[in-house]
mmCIF file of C-alpha atoms in Angstrom:
data_model
loop_
_atom_site.group_PDB
_atom_site.id
_atom_site.type_symbol
_atom_site.label_atom_id
_atom_site.label_comp_id
_atom_site.label_asym_id
_atom_site.label_seq_id
_atom_site.Cartn_x
_atom_site.Cartn_y
_atom_site.Cartn_z
ATOM 1 C CA MET J 1 68.654 107.006 47.765
ATOM 2 C CA PHE J 2 67.439 110.387 48.891
ATOM 3 C CA LYS J 3 65.634 108.767 51.857
ATOM 4 C CA ARG J 4 68.845 107.090 53.017
ATOM 5 C CA PHE J 5 70.741 110.370 52.748
ATOM 6 C CA LEU J 6 68.005 112.172 54.695
ATOM 7 C CA ILE J 7 67.928 109.542 57.453
ATOM 8 C CA LEU J 8 71.747 109.533 57.713
ATOM 9 C CA SER J 9 71.833 113.341 57.863
ATOM 10 C CA LEU J 10 69.133 113.348 60.529
ATOM 11 C CA LEU J 11 71.045 110.791 62.615
ATOM 12 C CA LEU J 12 74.275 112.793 62.332
ATOM 13 C CA ALA J 13 72.481 115.997 63.325
ATOM 14 C CA VAL J 14 70.889 114.345 66.368
ATOM 15 C CA SER J 15 74.196 112.814 67.473
ATOM 16 C CA ALA J 16 76.016 116.145 66.979
ATOM 17 C CA CYS J 17 73.389 117.918 69.050
ATOM 18 C CA SER J 18 73.708 115.374 71.794
ATOM 19 C CA LEU J 19 77.489 115.810 71.809
ATOM 20 C CA PHE J 20 77.314 119.574 72.185
ATOM 21 C CA ALA J 21 74.254 119.688 74.420
ATOM 22 C CA LYS J 22 74.655 121.059 77.912
ATOM 23 C CA ASN J 23 74.785 118.343 80.504
ATOM 24 C CA ASP J 24 72.469 119.281 83.365
ATOM 25 C CA SER J 25 72.977 116.067 85.306
ATOM 26 C CA VAL J 26 74.888 116.123 88.569
ATOM 27 C CA VAL J 27 78.247 114.415 88.455
ATOM 28 C CA MET J 28 78.938 112.403 91.579
ATOM 29 C CA GLN J 29 82.546 112.525 92.659
ATOM 30 C CA LYS J 30 83.953 109.321 93.991
ATOM 31 C CA LYS J 31 84.687 109.468 97.684
ATOM 32 C CA HIS J 32 88.252 108.799 98.728
ATOM 33 C CA GLU J 33 88.131 105.502 100.618
ATOM 34 C CA PRO J 34 90.691 104.636 103.317
ATOM 35 C CA LYS J 35 89.910 100.931 102.889
ATOM 36 C CA LYS J 36 91.134 101.072 99.302
ATOM 37 C CA ALA J 37 94.353 102.804 100.330
ATOM 38 C CA THR J 38 94.916 100.176 103.017
ATOM 39 C CA LEU J 39 94.281 97.313 100.621
ATOM 40 C CA TYR J 40 96.442 98.802 97.873
ATOM 41 C CA SER J 41 99.310 99.386 100.280
ATOM 42 C CA ALA J 42 98.990 95.859 101.684
ATOM 43 C CA VAL J 43 99.055 94.290 98.211
ATOM 44 C CA LEU J 44 101.948 96.378 96.866
ATOM 45 C CA PRO J 45 103.902 98.682 99.190
ATOM 46 C CA GLY J 46 103.694 102.277 98.000
ATOM 47 C CA LEU J 47 100.507 101.764 95.993
ATOM 48 C CA GLY J 48 98.383 103.186 98.819
ATOM 49 C CA GLN J 49 100.543 106.319 98.799
ATOM 50 C CA ALA J 50 99.981 106.608 95.045
ATOM 51 C CA TYR J 51 96.218 106.242 95.589
ATOM 52 C CA ASN J 52 96.439 109.113 98.103
ATOM 53 C CA LYS J 53 98.386 111.152 95.530
ATOM 54 C CA LYS J 54 101.421 111.324 97.829
ATOM 55 C CA TYR J 55 103.865 110.239 95.141
ATOM 56 C CA TRP J 56 106.878 111.650 96.972
ATOM 57 C CA LYS J 57 106.497 108.952 99.658
ATOM 58 C CA MET J 58 106.883 106.040 97.253
ATOM 59 C CA PRO J 59 110.691 106.330 96.890
ATOM 60 C CA ILE J 60 110.976 106.478 100.679
ATOM 61 C CA VAL J 61 108.982 103.252 101.020
ATOM 62 C CA TYR J 62 111.119 101.456 98.435
ATOM 63 C CA ALA J 63 114.393 102.862 99.794
ATOM 64 C CA GLY J 64 113.487 101.427 103.192
ATOM 65 C CA ILE J 65 112.582 98.066 101.701
ATOM 66 C CA GLY J 66 115.805 98.012 99.663
ATOM 67 C CA THR J 67 117.963 98.922 102.652
ATOM 68 C CA ILE J 68 116.394 96.276 104.858
ATOM 69 C CA ALA J 69 116.670 93.683 102.066
ATOM 70 C CA TYR J 70 120.376 94.531 101.754
ATOM 71 C CA PHE J 71 120.903 93.871 105.472
ATOM 72 C CA ILE J 72 118.954 90.615 105.242
ATOM 73 C CA TYR J 73 121.076 89.464 102.311
ATOM 74 C CA THR J 74 124.465 90.383 103.826
ATOM 75 C CA ASN J 75 123.668 88.967 107.255
ATOM 76 C CA ASN J 76 122.312 85.765 105.720
ATOM 77 C CA ASP J 77 125.475 85.444 103.637
ATOM 78 C CA GLY J 78 127.625 85.872 106.767
ATOM 79 C CA TYR J 79 125.502 83.327 108.623
ATOM 80 C CA LYS J 80 125.949 80.728 105.880
ATOM 81 C CA THR J 81 129.693 81.380 105.710
ATOM 82 C CA TYR J 82 130.298 80.929 109.441
ATOM 83 C CA ARG J 83 127.917 77.976 109.619
ATOM 84 C CA LEU J 84 129.931 76.221 106.919
ATOM 85 C CA ALA J 85 133.179 77.134 108.713
ATOM 86 C CA TYR J 86 131.858 75.633 111.947
ATOM 87 C CA ASP J 87 130.637 72.518 110.110
ATOM 88 C CA TYR J 88 134.091 72.136 108.541
ATOM 89 C CA LYS J 89 135.873 72.603 111.860
ATOM 90 C CA THR J 90 133.693 69.989 113.603
ATOM 91 C CA GLY J 91 133.978 67.564 110.675
ATOM 92 C CA ILE J 92 130.303 67.607 109.662
ATOM 93 C CA ASN J 93 131.037 68.956 106.167
ATOM 94 C CA THR J 94 134.522 68.690 104.656
ATOM 95 C CA ASP J 95 133.551 69.689 101.101
ATOM 96 C CA VAL J 96 134.022 73.486 101.394
ATOM 97 C CA SER J 97 135.999 76.183 99.589
ATOM 98 C CA GLY J 98 139.415 77.523 100.582
ATOM 99 C CA ASP J 99 137.927 80.740 102.010
ATOM 100 C CA ILE J 100 135.776 78.756 104.416
ATOM 101 C CA ILE J 101 138.794 76.660 105.459
ATOM 102 C CA SER J 102 140.842 79.812 106.209
ATOM 103 C CA ILE J 103 137.978 81.233 108.299
ATOM 104 C CA ALA J 104 137.627 77.930 110.165
ATOM 105 C CA ASN J 105 141.355 77.864 110.940
ATOM 106 C CA ARG J 106 141.342 81.505 112.097
ATOM 107 C CA TYR J 107 138.681 81.104 114.834
ATOM 108 C CA SER J 108 137.984 78.645 117.629
ATOM 109 C CA ASN J 109 134.760 76.607 117.791
ATOM 110 C CA GLU J 110 133.272 78.921 120.438
ATOM 111 C CA ASN J 111 134.057 82.020 118.386
ATOM 112 C CA LEU J 112 132.588 80.463 115.238
ATOM 113 C CA ILE J 113 129.383 79.628 117.142
ATOM 114 C CA ARG J 114 129.212 83.158 118.582
ATOM 115 C CA ILE J 115 129.764 84.819 115.185
ATOM 116 C CA ARG J 116 127.308 82.462 113.451
ATOM 117 C CA ASP J 117 124.624 83.146 116.083
ATOM 118 C CA SER J 118 125.245 86.868 115.838
ATOM 119 C CA TYR J 119 124.617 86.801 112.086
ATOM 120 C CA ARG J 120 121.509 84.646 112.573
ATOM 121 C CA ARG J 121 120.171 87.107 115.177
ATOM 122 C CA ASN J 122 120.807 90.006 112.775
ATOM 123 C CA VAL J 123 118.927 88.193 109.994
ATOM 124 C CA GLU J 124 115.949 87.630 112.286
ATOM 125 C CA LEU J 125 115.997 91.246 113.482
ATOM 126 C CA SER J 126 116.157 92.444 109.884
ATOM 127 C CA TRP J 127 113.047 90.422 109.046
ATOM 128 C CA ILE J 128 111.270 91.931 112.058
ATOM 129 C CA VAL J 129 112.254 95.434 110.913
ATOM 130 C CA MET J 130 110.990 94.561 107.410
ATOM 131 C CA ALA J 131 107.616 93.539 108.856
ATOM 132 C CA LEU J 132 107.467 96.764 110.882
ATOM 133 C CA TRP J 133 108.356 98.841 107.802
ATOM 134 C CA TYR J 134 105.645 97.055 105.809
ATOM 135 C CA GLY J 135 103.125 97.722 108.594
ATOM 136 C CA LEU J 136 104.192 101.370 108.807
ATOM 137 C CA ASN J 137 103.635 101.680 105.066
ATOM 138 C CA ILE J 138 100.068 100.393 105.477
ATOM 139 C CA VAL J 139 99.356 102.628 108.489
ATOM 140 C CA ASP J 140 100.719 105.676 106.664
ATOM 141 C CA ALA J 141 98.492 105.035 103.640
ATOM 142 C CA THR J 142 95.447 104.545 105.876
ATOM 143 C CA VAL J 143 96.012 107.700 107.921
ATOM 144 C CA ASP J 144 96.733 109.736 104.793
ATOM 145 C CA ALA J 145 93.507 108.483 103.227
ATOM 146 C CA HIS J 146 91.533 109.524 106.304
ATOM 147 C CA PHE J 147 93.024 113.032 106.074
ATOM 148 C CA PHE J 148 92.731 113.242 102.273
ATOM 149 C CA GLU J 149 89.699 115.536 102.312
ATOM 150 C CA TYR J 150 90.487 117.230 105.619
ATOM 151 C CA ASP J 151 90.390 120.993 105.252
ATOM 152 C CA ILE J 152 92.102 123.422 107.565
ATOM 153 C CA GLY J 153 90.099 126.618 107.605
ATOM 154 C CA ASP J 154 91.453 130.148 107.382
ATOM 155 C CA ASP J 155 90.460 130.936 110.958
ATOM 156 C CA LEU J 156 93.138 128.682 112.472
ATOM 157 C CA SER J 157 95.819 130.721 114.220
ATOM 158 C CA LEU J 158 98.480 130.360 116.888
ATOM 159 C CA LYS J 159 99.449 133.361 118.977
ATOM 160 C CA ILE J 160 102.696 133.242 120.949
ATOM 161 C CA GLU J 161 103.363 135.986 123.490
ATOM 162 C CA PRO J 162 105.462 136.442 126.624
ATOM 163 C CA THR J 163 103.660 136.558 129.974
ATOM 164 C CA LEU J 164 104.344 137.711 133.511
ATOM 165 C CA GLN J 165 102.483 135.899 136.240
ATOM 166 C CA PRO J 166 102.533 137.128 139.841
ATOM 167 C CA ASN J 167 103.572 134.536 142.374
ATOM 168 C CA CYS J 168 101.673 134.139 145.636
ATOM 169 C CA GLU J 169 104.767 134.453 147.801
ATOM 170 C CA MET J 170 105.297 137.859 149.318
ATOM 171 C CA MET J 171 108.844 139.030 149.713
ATOM 172 C CA ALA J 172 110.163 141.544 152.211
ATOM 173 C CA TYR J 173 108.739 145.062 151.994
ATOM 174 C CA GLY J 174 105.420 143.757 150.583
ATOM 175 C CA TYR J 175 106.536 143.032 147.020
ATOM 176 C CA GLY J 176 105.608 139.736 145.328
ATOM 177 C CA ARG J 177 107.793 137.747 142.955
ATOM 178 C CA CYS J 178 106.773 137.487 139.296
ATOM 179 C CA SER J 179 107.259 134.452 137.051
ATOM 180 C CA THR J 180 108.014 134.815 133.384
ATOM 181 C CA GLY J 181 106.757 132.437 130.729
ATOM 182 C CA VAL J 182 105.422 131.989 127.243
ATOM 183 C CA SER J 183 101.720 131.866 126.442
ATOM 184 C CA LEU J 184 100.433 129.866 123.476
ATOM 185 C CA LYS J 185 96.876 130.633 122.339
ATOM 186 C CA LEU J 186 95.348 128.428 119.666
ATOM 187 C CA LYS J 187 92.246 129.791 117.937
ATOM 188 C CA PHE J 188 90.134 127.619 115.660
#
């Protein structure tokens, strides 16, 4: 019994020492990878911004997606409505609601076609804008990941001062004209 107690005490002492021992090994920090940010943002919009720790950009990404989705939905609804009205007016589909019948009676065939095509064009443009917004989300995450560890040093400065530059033209009585301007000097 005493041997078991001694072995258990020895094991506890060794494990406690290993817990409180100083760790002399070098800890390798994971490098921030732009490929991961690109992949994350491509899989789920806004996830690349979260990987880059730019959490404030995520609501902007989703607000853009929500706004574009709203326009897709409303334009698609208008397209379906005027398509049904045109189909009713031409006799292709006579099983429609009273709202569609009143729209069909209000407009001529040419106007119904024009309105229907306008809604269809807006739906297609909204999908193109959605694809561009999705691509911009991916590009933003990639560029942010590339600049994640970029450090601007303390020796970066911009000096703005007014300047007077003599002009080559000589005026009467031997005096030259001067040009005024602004000089920008960037030191890095």
